[in-house]
mmCIF file of C-alpha atoms in Angstrom:
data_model
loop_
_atom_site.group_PDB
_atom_site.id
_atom_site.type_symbol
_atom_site.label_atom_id
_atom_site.label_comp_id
_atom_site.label_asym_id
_atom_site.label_seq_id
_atom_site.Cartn_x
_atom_site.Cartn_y
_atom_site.Cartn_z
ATOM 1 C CA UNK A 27 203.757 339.570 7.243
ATOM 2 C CA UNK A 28 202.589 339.226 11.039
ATOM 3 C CA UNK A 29 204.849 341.123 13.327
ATOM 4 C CA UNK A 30 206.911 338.586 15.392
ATOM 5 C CA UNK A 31 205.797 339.194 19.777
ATOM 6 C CA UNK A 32 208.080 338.116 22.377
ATOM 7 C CA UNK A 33 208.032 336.485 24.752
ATOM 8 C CA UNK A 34 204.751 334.425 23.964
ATOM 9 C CA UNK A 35 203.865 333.934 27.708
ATOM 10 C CA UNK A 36 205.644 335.309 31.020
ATOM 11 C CA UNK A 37 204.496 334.597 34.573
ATOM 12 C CA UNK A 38 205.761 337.710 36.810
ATOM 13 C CA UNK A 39 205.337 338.531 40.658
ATOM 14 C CA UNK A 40 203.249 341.489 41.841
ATOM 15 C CA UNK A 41 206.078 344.423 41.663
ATOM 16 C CA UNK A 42 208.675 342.870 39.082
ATOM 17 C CA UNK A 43 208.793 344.548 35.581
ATOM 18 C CA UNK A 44 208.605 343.101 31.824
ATOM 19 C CA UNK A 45 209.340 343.932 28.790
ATOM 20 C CA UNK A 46 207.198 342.565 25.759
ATOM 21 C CA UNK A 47 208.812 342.740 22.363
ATOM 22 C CA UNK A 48 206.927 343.100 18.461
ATOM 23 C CA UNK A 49 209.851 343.056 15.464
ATOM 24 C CA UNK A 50 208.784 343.073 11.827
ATOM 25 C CA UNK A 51 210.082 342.415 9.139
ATOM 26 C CA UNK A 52 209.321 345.316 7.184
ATOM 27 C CA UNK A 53 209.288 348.816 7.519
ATOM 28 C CA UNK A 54 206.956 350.479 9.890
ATOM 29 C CA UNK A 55 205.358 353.680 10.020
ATOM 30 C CA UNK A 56 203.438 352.877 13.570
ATOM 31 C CA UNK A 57 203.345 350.476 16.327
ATOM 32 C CA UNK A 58 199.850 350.238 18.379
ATOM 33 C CA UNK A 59 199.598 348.160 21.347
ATOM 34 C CA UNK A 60 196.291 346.845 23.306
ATOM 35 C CA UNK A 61 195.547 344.679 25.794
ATOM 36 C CA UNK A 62 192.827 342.415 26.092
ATOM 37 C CA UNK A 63 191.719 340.471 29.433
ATOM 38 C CA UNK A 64 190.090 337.089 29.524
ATOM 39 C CA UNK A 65 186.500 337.031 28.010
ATOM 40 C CA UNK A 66 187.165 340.755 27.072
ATOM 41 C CA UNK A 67 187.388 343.391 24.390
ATOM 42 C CA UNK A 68 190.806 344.276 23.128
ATOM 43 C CA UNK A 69 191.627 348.019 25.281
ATOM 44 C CA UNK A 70 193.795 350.254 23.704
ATOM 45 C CA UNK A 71 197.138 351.141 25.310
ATOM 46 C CA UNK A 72 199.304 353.777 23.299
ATOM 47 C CA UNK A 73 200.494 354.588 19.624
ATOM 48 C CA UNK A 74 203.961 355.160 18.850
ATOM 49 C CA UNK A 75 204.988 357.207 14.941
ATOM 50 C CA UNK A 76 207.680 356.957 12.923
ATOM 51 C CA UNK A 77 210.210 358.767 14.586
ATOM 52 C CA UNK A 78 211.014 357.405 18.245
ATOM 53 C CA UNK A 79 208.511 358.767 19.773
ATOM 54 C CA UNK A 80 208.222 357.317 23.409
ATOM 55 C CA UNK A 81 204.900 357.236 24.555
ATOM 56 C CA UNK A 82 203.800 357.139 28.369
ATOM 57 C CA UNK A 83 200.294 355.222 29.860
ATOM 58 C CA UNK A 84 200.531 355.494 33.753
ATOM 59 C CA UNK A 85 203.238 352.620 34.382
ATOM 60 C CA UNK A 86 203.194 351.268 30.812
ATOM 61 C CA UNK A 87 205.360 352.862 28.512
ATOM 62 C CA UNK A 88 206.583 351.967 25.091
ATOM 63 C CA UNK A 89 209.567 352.480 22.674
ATOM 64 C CA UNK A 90 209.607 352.539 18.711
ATOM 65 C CA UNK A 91 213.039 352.021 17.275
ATOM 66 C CA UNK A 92 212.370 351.752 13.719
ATOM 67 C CA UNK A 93 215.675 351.367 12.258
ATOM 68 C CA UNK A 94 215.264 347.745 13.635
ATOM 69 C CA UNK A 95 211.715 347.838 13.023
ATOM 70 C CA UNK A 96 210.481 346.766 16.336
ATOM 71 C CA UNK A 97 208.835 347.895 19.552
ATOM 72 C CA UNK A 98 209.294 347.330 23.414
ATOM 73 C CA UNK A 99 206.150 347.848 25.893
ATOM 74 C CA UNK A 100 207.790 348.068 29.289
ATOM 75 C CA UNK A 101 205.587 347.337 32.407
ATOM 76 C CA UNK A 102 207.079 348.714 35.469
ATOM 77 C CA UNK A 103 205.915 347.581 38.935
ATOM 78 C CA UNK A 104 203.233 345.371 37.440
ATOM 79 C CA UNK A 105 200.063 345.415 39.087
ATOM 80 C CA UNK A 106 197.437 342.386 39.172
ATOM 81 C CA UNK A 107 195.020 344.299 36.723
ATOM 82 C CA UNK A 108 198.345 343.994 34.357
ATOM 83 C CA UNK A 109 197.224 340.543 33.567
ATOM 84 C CA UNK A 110 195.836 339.706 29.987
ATOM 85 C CA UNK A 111 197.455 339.244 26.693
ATOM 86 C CA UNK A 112 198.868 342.267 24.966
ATOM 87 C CA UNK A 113 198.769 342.569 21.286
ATOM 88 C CA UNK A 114 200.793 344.841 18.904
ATOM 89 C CA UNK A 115 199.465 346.213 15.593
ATOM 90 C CA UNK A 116 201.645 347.027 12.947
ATOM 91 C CA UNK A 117 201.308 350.105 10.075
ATOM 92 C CA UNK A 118 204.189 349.921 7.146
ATOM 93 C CA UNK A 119 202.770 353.139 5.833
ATOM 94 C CA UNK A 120 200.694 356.232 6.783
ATOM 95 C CA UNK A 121 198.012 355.459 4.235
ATOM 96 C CA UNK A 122 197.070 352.368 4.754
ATOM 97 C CA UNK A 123 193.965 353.661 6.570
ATOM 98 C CA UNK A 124 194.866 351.566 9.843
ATOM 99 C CA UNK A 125 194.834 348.878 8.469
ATOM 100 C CA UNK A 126 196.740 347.053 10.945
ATOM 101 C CA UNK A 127 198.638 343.449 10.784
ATOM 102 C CA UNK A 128 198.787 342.313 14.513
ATOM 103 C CA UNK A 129 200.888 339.918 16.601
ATOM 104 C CA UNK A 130 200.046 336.909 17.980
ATOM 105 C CA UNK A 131 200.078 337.944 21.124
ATOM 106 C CA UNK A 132 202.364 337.506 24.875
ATOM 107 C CA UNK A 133 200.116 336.069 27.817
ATOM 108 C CA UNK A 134 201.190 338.275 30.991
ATOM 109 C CA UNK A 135 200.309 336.267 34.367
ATOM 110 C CA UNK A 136 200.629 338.588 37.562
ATOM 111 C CA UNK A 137 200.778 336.217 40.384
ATOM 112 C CA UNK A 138 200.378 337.799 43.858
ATOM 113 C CA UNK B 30 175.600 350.782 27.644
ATOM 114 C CA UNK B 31 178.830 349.936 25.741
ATOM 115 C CA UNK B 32 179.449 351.690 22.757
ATOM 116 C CA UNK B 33 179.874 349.308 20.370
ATOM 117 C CA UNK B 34 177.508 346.280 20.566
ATOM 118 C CA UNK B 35 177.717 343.106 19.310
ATOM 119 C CA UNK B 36 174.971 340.755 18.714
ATOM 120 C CA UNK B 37 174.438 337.701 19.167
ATOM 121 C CA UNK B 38 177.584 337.169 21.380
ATOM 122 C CA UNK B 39 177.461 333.803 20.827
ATOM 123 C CA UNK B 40 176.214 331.412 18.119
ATOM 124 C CA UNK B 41 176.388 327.409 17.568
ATOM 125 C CA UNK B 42 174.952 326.749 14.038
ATOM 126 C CA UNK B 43 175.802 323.708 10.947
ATOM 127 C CA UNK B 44 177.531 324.009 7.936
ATOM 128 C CA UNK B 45 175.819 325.595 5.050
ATOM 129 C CA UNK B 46 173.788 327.977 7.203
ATOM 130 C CA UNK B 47 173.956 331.588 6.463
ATOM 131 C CA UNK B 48 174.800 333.019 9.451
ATOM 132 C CA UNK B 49 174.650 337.672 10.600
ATOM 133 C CA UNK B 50 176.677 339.047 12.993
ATOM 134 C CA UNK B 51 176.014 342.712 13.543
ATOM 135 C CA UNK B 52 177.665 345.657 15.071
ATOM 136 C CA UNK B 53 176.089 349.275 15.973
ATOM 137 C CA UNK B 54 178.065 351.962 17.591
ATOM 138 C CA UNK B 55 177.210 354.710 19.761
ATOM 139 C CA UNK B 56 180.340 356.674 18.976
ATOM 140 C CA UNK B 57 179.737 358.839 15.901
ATOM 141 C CA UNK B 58 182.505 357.486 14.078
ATOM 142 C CA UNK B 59 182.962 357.249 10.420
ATOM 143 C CA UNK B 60 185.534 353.890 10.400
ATOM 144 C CA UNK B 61 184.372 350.308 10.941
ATOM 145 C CA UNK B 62 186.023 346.938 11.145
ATOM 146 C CA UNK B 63 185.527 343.295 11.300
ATOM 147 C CA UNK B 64 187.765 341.479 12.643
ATOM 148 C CA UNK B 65 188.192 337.543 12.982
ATOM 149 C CA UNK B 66 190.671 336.260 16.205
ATOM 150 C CA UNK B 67 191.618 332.646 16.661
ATOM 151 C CA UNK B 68 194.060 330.977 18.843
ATOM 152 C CA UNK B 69 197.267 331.754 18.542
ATOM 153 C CA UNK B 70 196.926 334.035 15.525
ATOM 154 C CA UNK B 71 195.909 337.357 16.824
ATOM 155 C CA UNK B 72 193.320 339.520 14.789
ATOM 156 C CA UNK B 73 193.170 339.523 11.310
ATOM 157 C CA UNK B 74 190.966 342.012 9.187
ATOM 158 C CA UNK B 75 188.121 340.799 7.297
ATOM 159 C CA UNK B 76 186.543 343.777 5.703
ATOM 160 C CA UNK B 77 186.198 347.394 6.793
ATOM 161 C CA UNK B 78 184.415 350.633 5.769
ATOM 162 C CA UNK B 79 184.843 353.869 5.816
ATOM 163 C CA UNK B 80 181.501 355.353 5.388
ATOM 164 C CA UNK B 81 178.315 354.214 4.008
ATOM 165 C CA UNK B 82 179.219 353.781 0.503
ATOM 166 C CA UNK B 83 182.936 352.865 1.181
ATOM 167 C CA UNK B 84 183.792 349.230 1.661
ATOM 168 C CA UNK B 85 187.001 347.462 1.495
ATOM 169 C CA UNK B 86 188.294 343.693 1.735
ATOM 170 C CA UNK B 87 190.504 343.008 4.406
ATOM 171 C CA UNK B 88 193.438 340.432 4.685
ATOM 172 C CA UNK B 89 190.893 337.219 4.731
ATOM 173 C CA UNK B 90 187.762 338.777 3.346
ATOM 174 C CA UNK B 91 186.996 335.205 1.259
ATOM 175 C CA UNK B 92 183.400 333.362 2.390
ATOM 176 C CA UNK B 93 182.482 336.802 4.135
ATOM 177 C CA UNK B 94 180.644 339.775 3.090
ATOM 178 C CA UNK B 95 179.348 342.729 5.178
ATOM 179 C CA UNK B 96 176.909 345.598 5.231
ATOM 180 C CA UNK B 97 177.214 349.126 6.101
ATOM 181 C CA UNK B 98 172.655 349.951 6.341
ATOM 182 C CA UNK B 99 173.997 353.371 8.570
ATOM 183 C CA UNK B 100 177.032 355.073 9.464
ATOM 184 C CA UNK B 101 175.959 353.101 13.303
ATOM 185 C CA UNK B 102 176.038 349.881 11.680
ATOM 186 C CA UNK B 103 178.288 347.481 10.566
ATOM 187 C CA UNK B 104 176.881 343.732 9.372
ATOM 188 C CA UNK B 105 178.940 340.892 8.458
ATOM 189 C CA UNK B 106 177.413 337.755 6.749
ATOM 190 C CA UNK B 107 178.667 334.175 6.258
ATOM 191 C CA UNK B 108 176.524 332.912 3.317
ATOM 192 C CA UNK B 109 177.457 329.223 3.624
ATOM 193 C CA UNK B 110 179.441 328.626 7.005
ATOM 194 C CA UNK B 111 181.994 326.341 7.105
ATOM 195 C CA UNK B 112 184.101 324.507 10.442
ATOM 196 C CA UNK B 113 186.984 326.844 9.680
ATOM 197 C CA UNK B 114 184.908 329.833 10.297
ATOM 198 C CA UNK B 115 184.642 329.285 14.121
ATOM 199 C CA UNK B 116 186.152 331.792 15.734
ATOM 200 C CA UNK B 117 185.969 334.785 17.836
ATOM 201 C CA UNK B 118 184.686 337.841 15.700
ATOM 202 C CA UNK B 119 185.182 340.953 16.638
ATOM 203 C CA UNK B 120 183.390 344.808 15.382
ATOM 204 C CA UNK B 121 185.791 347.863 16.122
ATOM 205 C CA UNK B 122 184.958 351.541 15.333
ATOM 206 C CA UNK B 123 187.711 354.338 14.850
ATOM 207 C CA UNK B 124 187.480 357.848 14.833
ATOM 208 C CA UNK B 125 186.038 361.002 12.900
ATOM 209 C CA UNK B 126 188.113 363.561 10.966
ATOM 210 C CA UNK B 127 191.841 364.141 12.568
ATOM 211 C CA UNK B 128 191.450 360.701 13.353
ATOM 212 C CA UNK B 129 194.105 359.643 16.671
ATOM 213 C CA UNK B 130 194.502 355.668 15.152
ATOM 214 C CA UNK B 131 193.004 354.751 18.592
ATOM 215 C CA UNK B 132 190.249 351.546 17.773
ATOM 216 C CA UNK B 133 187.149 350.657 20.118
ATOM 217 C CA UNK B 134 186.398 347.288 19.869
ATOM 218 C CA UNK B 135 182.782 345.264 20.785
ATOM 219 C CA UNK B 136 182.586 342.725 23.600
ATOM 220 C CA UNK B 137 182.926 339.994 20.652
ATOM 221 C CA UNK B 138 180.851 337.311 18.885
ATOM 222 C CA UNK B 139 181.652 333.668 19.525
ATOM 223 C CA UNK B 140 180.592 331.670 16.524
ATOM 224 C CA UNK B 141 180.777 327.635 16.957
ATOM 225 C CA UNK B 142 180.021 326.099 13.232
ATOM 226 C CA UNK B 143 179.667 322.615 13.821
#
């Protein structure tokens, strides 16, 4: 089952933060986010484990609560080269070899 | 150059034709993917492998098959495309050993099937 992102677009100024949500509906073992730019390859961002672990990437960060089975990137001070659409990849146990089931996706526009 | 190449990056072709798109990585590492994006829908696994003689179906694996000639390379084949097989395609590589879960992905290869 595809891991549920929200929102599925936000428009934000140069400066403000955002928060980007993925919630499953089954158990999850990790949480891997990317981002991809227009035209581009999918980057990778960070991997959060079972556990809680919060992971840091400059002034991305990311939280993994999974009693509720979901996971929250946090942008702080977004920059322009914030812009793209971030995707979040979803593991329900820690052999399935990466095989991951991804979200749809949230469009982040950073408007000067 | 990048390390994971796609080719051709883009491709217009008609139903029924058996269409290649191949990946070769620079990397070293063991673990390849195909993956098929569309609008919308994210990325969604079509086969993957794990060395040369290790080859597994992914989530949509139906009306593809692939090829793994070297651990660098990483063909997937349409043998009679179909409309619903445009779409972005995508080759990632992961790592070797105590592998971190981190994926490098190609640039891409647009396929139009008209």
């Amino acid at each position: 089952q595809q891991p549920v992102q929200s929102p599925q677009a936000v428009i934000l100024r140069e400066g403000e933060d955002a928060v980007i949500n993925c919630s499953s509906s089954k158990a999850l073992y990790s949480v891997h986010w990317y981002r991809q730019k227009h035209g581009e390859a999918p980057v990778f961002l960070m991997i959060l484990l079972k556990g809680g672990e919060q992971k840091g990437h400059e002034k991305i960060s990311a939280s993994f609560n999974e009693k509720k089975q979901q996971s929250s990137l946090y942008l702080t001070a977004s920059q322009l080269s914030y812009s793209g659409t971030y995707f979040c990849g979803t593991e329900s146990c820690p052999d399935s070899n990466y095989q991951l089931i991804w979200g749809a996706g949230t469009k982040l526009i950073i408007k000067p | 150059d990048a390390d994971v190449t796609q080719t051709p990056r883009n491709r217009i072709t008609k139903t029924g034709k058996r269409i290649m798109l191949e990946c070769s990585q620079t990397k070293g590492h063991d673990r390849m993917y195909w993956y098929r994006q569309d609008p919308g829908l994210g990325l969604r696994l079509i086969y993957y492998s794990f060395d040369v003689k290790d080859i597994n179906k992914g989530e949509i694996s139906d009306g593809y098959s692939v090829s793994r000639q070297a651990q660098a390379k990483f063909s997937l084949s349409l043998e009679s495309a179909i409309p619903n097989q445009t779409a972005l395609y995508f080759c990632a590589t992961g790592g070797t050993g105590s592998y971190t879960g981190e994926l490098f992905f190609g640039e891409g290869s647009r396929l139009t099937v008209l």
